[in-house]
Amino acid sequence: QVQLVESGGGLVQAGGSLRLSCAASGRNFGSYVMGWFRQAPGKEREFVACINRSGRSTYYADSVKGRFTVSRDNAKNTVYLQMNTLKPEDTAVYYCATDTVYGHTRPSEYDYWGQGTQVTVSS
């Protein structure tokens, strides 16, 4: 079992940047594919990005492609989401999650989840 804790959320103006972190406890972090999702009030949880075990492959939702970058440091058991050129529509609670297959985009395909961190982008 793995426990995930997200951090780095906050309030930022449109056009600004934030870097989210997701720290994992437990063993074998490097054996997990990691994903980022977000959920805005009244909306379903949606896929943002994922990264494979080595960190050499990444995949993004069209809505964040070119603005967000996912990376990982397996030595630190941490995955990151660098968010640039933020827009008000990026406002949501952001979650990290584990998977065993790279490229999944549905929340039901992911196994372990963090508690989320709030990102609010003001216009």
XYZ file of N, CA, C and O in Angstrom:
492
model
N 0.844 -1.185 0.000
C 0.000 0.000 0.000
C 0.881 1.237 0.000
O 1.985 1.225 0.536
N 0.378 2.316 -0.605
C 1.131 3.557 -0.658
C 0.214 4.692 -0.230
O -0.985 4.685 -0.498
N 0.770 5.635 0.479
C 0.032 6.836 0.872
C 0.593 8.028 0.129
O 1.816 8.170 -0.003
N -0.308 8.892 -0.336
C 0.077 10.032 -1.149
C -0.367 11.323 -0.474
O -1.507 11.417 0.012
N 0.513 12.315 -0.476
C 0.193 13.611 0.115
C 0.580 14.700 -0.873
O 1.772 14.871 -1.194
N -0.426 15.453 -1.337
C -0.188 16.561 -2.253
C 0.076 17.852 -1.474
O -0.428 18.029 -0.358
N 0.831 18.722 -2.079
C 1.095 20.035 -1.502
C 1.419 21.001 -2.630
O 1.626 20.593 -3.775
N 1.445 22.293 -2.284
C 1.837 23.307 -3.254
C 0.701 24.101 -3.853
O 0.945 25.025 -4.637
N -0.522 23.762 -3.511
C -1.648 24.525 -4.023
C -1.721 25.904 -3.393
O -0.997 26.224 -2.449
N -2.614 26.718 -3.931
C -2.791 28.062 -3.391
C -3.570 28.942 -4.331
O -4.189 28.462 -5.286
N -3.537 30.230 -4.048
C -4.228 31.246 -4.843
C -3.206 31.962 -5.717
O -2.173 32.435 -5.211
N -3.491 32.054 -7.001
C -2.567 32.700 -7.926
C -3.374 33.469 -8.967
O -4.516 33.098 -9.272
N -2.806 34.530 -9.476
C -3.474 35.298 -10.524
C -3.334 34.598 -11.878
O -2.379 33.841 -12.101
N -4.270 34.862 -12.744
C -4.202 34.314 -14.091
C -2.864 34.695 -14.733
O -2.396 35.825 -14.586
N -2.269 33.726 -15.405
C -0.963 33.923 -16.014
C 0.188 33.497 -15.126
O 1.330 33.416 -15.592
N -0.112 33.240 -13.877
C 0.921 32.847 -12.933
C 1.234 31.365 -12.979
O 0.723 30.624 -13.829
N 2.082 30.953 -12.047
C 2.558 29.563 -12.013
C 2.459 29.003 -10.601
O 2.524 29.739 -9.613
N 2.332 27.691 -10.546
C 2.396 26.943 -9.295
C 3.077 25.611 -9.583
O 2.978 25.090 -10.695
N 3.713 25.075 -8.556
C 4.289 23.745 -8.661
C 3.709 22.864 -7.570
O 3.909 23.139 -6.379
N 2.996 21.849 -7.978
C 2.437 20.901 -7.040
C 3.406 19.742 -6.830
O 4.121 19.349 -7.755
N 3.394 19.215 -5.609
C 4.189 18.034 -5.286
C 3.270 16.956 -4.737
O 2.245 17.249 -4.116
N 3.659 15.729 -4.951
C 2.929 14.591 -4.405
C 3.972 13.639 -3.836
O 4.739 13.024 -4.592
N 4.019 13.564 -2.515
C 4.990 12.717 -1.838
C 4.349 11.381 -1.479
O 3.240 11.340 -0.933
N 5.060 10.322 -1.795
C 4.547 8.976 -1.547
C 5.313 8.307 -0.421
O 6.544 8.414 -0.346
N 4.591 7.659 0.436
C 5.217 6.832 1.467
C 5.061 5.374 1.070
O 4.264 5.019 0.227
N 5.832 4.545 1.724
C 5.788 3.136 1.354
C 6.898 2.792 0.395
O 7.686 3.641 -0.016
N 6.902 1.560 -0.012
C 7.992 1.067 -0.832
C 7.600 1.034 -2.300
O 6.451 1.126 -2.652
N 8.592 0.935 -3.116
C 8.395 0.676 -4.542
C 7.678 1.797 -5.280
O 6.896 1.536 -6.192
N 7.970 3.035 -4.906
C 7.367 4.166 -5.626
C 7.676 4.084 -7.106
O 6.837 4.386 -7.945
N 8.885 3.677 -7.419
C 9.297 3.605 -8.814
C 8.560 2.566 -9.628
O 8.675 2.546 -10.859
N 7.793 1.713 -9.002
C 7.030 0.705 -9.727
C 5.653 1.201 -10.158
O 4.927 0.490 -10.851
N 5.290 2.414 -9.759
C 3.965 2.958 -10.060
C 4.023 3.965 -11.199
O 4.909 4.830 -11.243
N 3.059 3.864 -12.069
C 2.721 4.976 -12.952
C 1.987 5.996 -12.074
O 1.198 5.625 -11.204
N 2.257 7.272 -12.315
C 1.622 8.320 -11.516
C 0.772 9.222 -12.395
O 1.164 9.571 -13.517
N -0.374 9.583 -11.858
C -1.264 10.471 -12.585
C -1.677 11.665 -11.748
O -1.639 11.622 -10.520
N -2.034 12.726 -12.448
C -2.625 13.915 -11.823
C -4.037 14.086 -12.386
O -4.246 13.981 -13.606
N -4.963 14.383 -11.504
C -6.345 14.668 -11.857
C -6.765 15.952 -11.175
O -6.084 16.440 -10.257
N -7.896 16.484 -11.593
C -8.448 17.654 -10.911
C -9.964 17.577 -10.924
O -10.570 16.934 -11.788
N -10.544 18.249 -9.950
C -12.000 18.273 -9.848
C -12.446 19.654 -9.416
O -12.090 20.123 -8.325
N -13.216 20.290 -10.277
C -13.791 21.596 -9.984
C -15.165 21.392 -9.351
O -15.797 20.348 -9.547
N -15.652 22.383 -8.610
C -16.960 22.250 -7.962
C -18.057 21.930 -8.977
O -18.156 22.571 -10.026
N -18.839 20.910 -8.672
C -19.945 20.545 -9.534
C -19.572 19.784 -10.789
O -20.430 19.497 -11.623
N -18.297 19.464 -10.922
C -17.838 18.753 -12.120
C -17.211 17.414 -11.741
O -16.833 17.185 -10.604
N -17.111 16.551 -12.729
C -16.475 15.262 -12.510
C -14.950 15.421 -12.443
O -14.383 16.368 -12.992
N -14.336 14.461 -11.792
C -12.881 14.456 -11.734
C -12.336 14.178 -13.133
O -12.803 13.273 -13.827
N -11.345 14.969 -13.556
C -10.826 14.825 -14.906
C -9.321 14.629 -14.903
O -8.603 15.132 -14.035
N -8.886 13.895 -15.897
C -7.472 13.605 -16.083
C -6.708 14.864 -16.468
O -7.192 15.682 -17.265
N -5.508 14.997 -15.907
C -4.633 16.114 -16.245
C -3.370 15.623 -16.950
O -3.030 16.082 -18.040
N -2.671 14.678 -16.309
C -1.400 14.204 -16.860
C -1.013 12.894 -16.190
O -1.488 12.580 -15.101
N -0.130 12.152 -16.864
C 0.445 10.975 -16.230
C 1.893 10.817 -16.675
O 2.315 11.416 -17.677
N 2.628 10.035 -15.916
C 4.049 9.833 -16.183
C 4.383 8.375 -15.916
O 3.876 7.773 -14.967
N 5.238 7.819 -16.771
C 5.532 6.408 -16.599
C 6.542 6.191 -15.472
O 6.987 7.134 -14.817
N 6.910 4.956 -15.233
C 7.727 4.617 -14.075
C 9.103 5.284 -14.103
O 9.584 5.741 -13.074
N 9.694 5.360 -15.253
C 11.039 5.930 -15.339
C 11.019 7.451 -15.415
O 12.039 8.094 -15.157
N 9.883 8.000 -15.806
C 9.791 9.442 -15.997
C 10.076 9.883 -17.415
O 9.997 11.078 -17.727
N 10.386 8.947 -18.283
C 10.770 9.329 -19.653
C 9.568 9.513 -20.572
O 9.710 10.073 -21.663
N 8.395 9.051 -20.147
C 7.202 9.234 -20.973
C 6.136 9.963 -20.173
O 5.898 9.635 -19.008
N 5.513 10.934 -20.819
C 4.443 11.705 -20.193
C 3.290 11.864 -21.177
O 3.482 11.796 -22.401
N 2.115 12.099 -20.608
C 0.910 12.259 -21.427
C 0.021 13.287 -20.760
O -0.122 13.282 -19.537
N -0.576 14.180 -21.580
C -1.336 15.302 -21.040
C -2.723 15.398 -21.648
O -2.934 15.050 -22.815
N -3.629 15.941 -20.863
C -4.925 16.329 -21.413
C -4.706 17.515 -22.347
O -3.817 18.343 -22.132
N -5.529 17.610 -23.370
C -5.385 18.700 -24.335
C -5.500 20.066 -23.666
O -4.862 21.030 -24.096
N -6.299 20.142 -22.618
C -6.561 21.428 -21.969
C -5.330 21.993 -21.258
O -5.286 23.192 -20.970
N -4.341 21.147 -20.977
C -3.155 21.622 -20.237
C -1.868 21.458 -21.042
O -0.806 21.916 -20.602
N -1.953 20.820 -22.180
C -0.767 20.559 -22.988
C -0.066 21.861 -23.340
O -0.696 22.829 -23.769
N 1.239 21.880 -23.132
C 2.024 23.080 -23.419
C 2.105 24.050 -22.254
O 2.933 24.973 -22.269
N 1.279 23.857 -21.231
C 1.298 24.734 -20.048
C 1.747 23.990 -18.794
O 2.386 24.581 -17.925
N 1.390 22.729 -18.700
C 1.718 21.923 -17.516
C 2.809 20.915 -17.862
O 2.860 20.406 -18.995
N 3.651 20.606 -16.873
C 4.690 19.599 -17.044
C 4.706 18.685 -15.824
O 4.821 19.165 -14.690
N 4.612 17.391 -16.073
C 4.690 16.408 -15.001
C 6.092 15.807 -14.997
O 6.683 15.558 -16.054
N 6.635 15.608 -13.799
C 7.953 15.000 -13.648
C 7.973 14.198 -12.356
O 7.049 14.295 -11.545
N 9.016 13.420 -12.167
C 9.114 12.625 -10.936
C 10.572 12.471 -10.548
O 11.480 12.511 -11.396
N 10.756 12.269 -9.246
C 12.068 11.972 -8.692
C 11.895 10.713 -7.859
O 11.410 10.781 -6.718
N 12.271 9.586 -8.415
C 12.041 8.321 -7.713
C 12.905 8.194 -6.456
O 12.532 7.493 -5.516
N 14.033 8.871 -6.436
C 14.876 8.833 -5.237
C 14.210 9.555 -4.075
O 14.491 9.253 -2.905
N 13.336 10.514 -4.397
C 12.632 11.277 -3.367
C 11.176 10.833 -3.207
O 10.418 11.451 -2.451
N 10.780 9.795 -3.942
C 9.395 9.304 -3.870
C 8.383 10.422 -4.125
O 7.355 10.511 -3.444
N 8.659 11.257 -5.102
C 7.829 12.437 -5.334
C 7.559 12.627 -6.818
O 8.455 12.443 -7.650
N 6.330 13.019 -7.114
C 5.949 13.421 -8.464
C 5.509 14.880 -8.400
O 4.951 15.334 -7.397
N 5.790 15.611 -9.473
C 5.535 17.046 -9.512
C 4.604 17.401 -10.672
O 4.535 16.688 -11.669
N 3.927 18.519 -10.518
C 3.152 19.084 -11.611
C 3.460 20.581 -11.652
O 3.010 21.332 -10.788
N 4.252 20.972 -12.634
C 4.549 22.377 -12.840
C 3.450 22.973 -13.714
O 3.236 22.491 -14.837
N 2.796 23.984 -13.214
C 1.663 24.587 -13.918
C 2.004 26.033 -14.247
O 2.216 26.845 -13.334
N 2.080 26.335 -15.528
C 2.390 27.693 -15.987
C 1.208 28.277 -16.752
O 0.309 27.554 -17.181
N 1.238 29.573 -16.922
C 0.186 30.283 -17.660
C -1.192 29.833 -17.181
O -2.069 29.441 -17.970
N -1.387 29.888 -15.897
C -2.636 29.392 -15.311
C -3.816 30.257 -15.726
O -3.691 31.482 -15.903
N -4.967 29.593 -15.865
C -6.202 30.248 -16.266
C -7.256 30.038 -15.172
O -7.175 29.055 -14.420
N -8.245 30.892 -15.101
C -9.309 30.690 -14.099
C -9.963 29.308 -14.208
O -10.342 28.728 -13.183
N -10.047 28.780 -15.404
C -10.669 27.460 -15.572
C -9.795 26.318 -15.058
O -10.219 25.165 -15.039
N -8.572 26.608 -14.629
C -7.728 25.602 -13.982
C -8.056 25.463 -12.501
O -7.504 24.568 -11.834
N -8.919 26.320 -11.987
C -9.302 26.259 -10.584
C -9.967 24.918 -10.274
O -10.934 24.525 -10.926
N -9.420 24.213 -9.280
C -9.913 22.885 -8.930
C -9.108 22.354 -7.755
O -8.075 22.922 -7.381
N -9.575 21.243 -7.214
C -8.750 20.452 -6.302
C -7.952 19.473 -7.156
O -8.522 18.773 -7.997
N -6.659 19.451 -6.938
C -5.769 18.602 -7.723
C -5.342 17.384 -6.902
O -4.960 17.525 -5.736
N -5.419 16.228 -7.535
C -5.107 14.959 -6.882
C -4.013 14.220 -7.649
O -3.989 14.249 -8.884
N -3.173 13.505 -6.914
C -2.278 12.550 -7.555
C -2.774 11.136 -7.234
O -3.489 10.931 -6.244
N -2.402 10.208 -8.083
C -2.878 8.843 -7.931
C -1.898 7.872 -8.569
O -1.108 8.256 -9.444
N -1.968 6.619 -8.147
C -1.085 5.592 -8.688
C -1.843 4.669 -9.633
O -3.049 4.484 -9.517
N -1.095 4.099 -10.546
C -1.649 3.134 -11.478
C -0.570 2.104 -11.792
O 0.605 2.304 -11.464
N -0.968 1.027 -12.435
C 0.000 0.016 -12.847
C 0.164 -0.016 -14.360
O 1.019 -0.742 -14.875
N -0.638 0.762 -15.067
C -0.582 0.806 -16.519
C -0.444 2.247 -16.960
O -1.196 3.126 -16.524
N 0.495 2.494 -17.847
C 0.726 3.853 -18.337
C -0.308 4.223 -19.395
O -0.661 3.415 -20.253
N -0.805 5.459 -19.286
C -1.683 5.976 -20.318
C -3.161 5.981 -19.974
O -3.976 6.466 -20.756
N -3.501 5.464 -18.814
C -4.896 5.511 -18.408
C -5.330 6.945 -18.127
O -4.553 7.752 -17.611
N -6.597 7.237 -18.426
C -7.109 8.590 -18.190
C -8.382 8.610 -17.354
O -8.889 9.689 -17.045
N -8.903 7.465 -17.019
C -10.122 7.434 -16.217
C -9.786 7.246 -14.744
O -8.968 6.398 -14.397
N -10.456 8.009 -13.857
C -10.165 7.878 -12.420
C -10.335 6.442 -11.905
O -9.583 6.016 -11.024
N -11.282 5.717 -12.451
C -11.540 4.355 -11.969
C -10.377 3.413 -12.237
O -10.300 2.334 -11.640
N -9.484 3.806 -13.120
C -8.344 2.957 -13.459
C -7.171 3.140 -12.492
O -6.194 2.403 -12.566
N -7.241 4.150 -11.663
C -6.180 4.432 -10.700
C -6.521 3.838 -9.346
O -7.694 3.662 -9.010
N -5.482 3.544 -8.587
C -5.668 2.758 -7.372
C -5.641 3.587 -6.095
O -6.622 3.689 -5.391
N -4.503 4.163 -5.783
C -4.343 4.933 -4.555
C -4.371 6.427 -4.876
O -3.811 6.858 -5.887
N -5.013 7.186 -3.971
C -5.222 8.615 -4.180
C -4.761 9.412 -2.973
O -4.870 8.947 -1.835
N -4.300 10.636 -3.232
C -4.046 11.575 -2.165
C -5.316 12.310 -1.781
O -6.386 12.081 -2.363
N -5.182 13.230 -0.835
C -6.351 13.953 -0.323
C -6.662 15.196 -1.141
O -7.726 15.791 -0.992
N -5.729 15.584 -2.005
C -5.944 16.732 -2.870
C -5.394 18.028 -2.315
O -5.223 18.188 -1.109
N -5.117 18.952 -3.217
C -4.677 20.289 -2.846
C -5.408 21.303 -3.718
O -5.557 21.102 -4.926
N -5.889 22.371 -3.104
C -6.721 23.355 -3.807
C -5.855 24.318 -4.610
O -4.894 24.888 -4.077
N -6.231 24.504 -5.849
C -5.626 25.525 -6.707
C -6.730 26.485 -7.133
O -7.741 26.056 -7.692
N -6.526 27.767 -6.865
C -7.495 28.785 -7.244
C -6.790 29.837 -8.081
O -5.781 30.411 -7.649
N -7.318 30.076 -9.272
C -6.736 31.049 -10.187
C -7.724 32.192 -10.340
O -8.844 31.995 -10.808
N -7.298 33.375 -9.951
C -8.164 34.544 -10.038
C -7.953 35.271 -11.369
O -6.847 35.299 -11.905
N -9.015 35.880 -11.840
C -8.934 36.584 -13.134
C -8.535 38.038 -12.951
O -8.488 38.553 -11.854
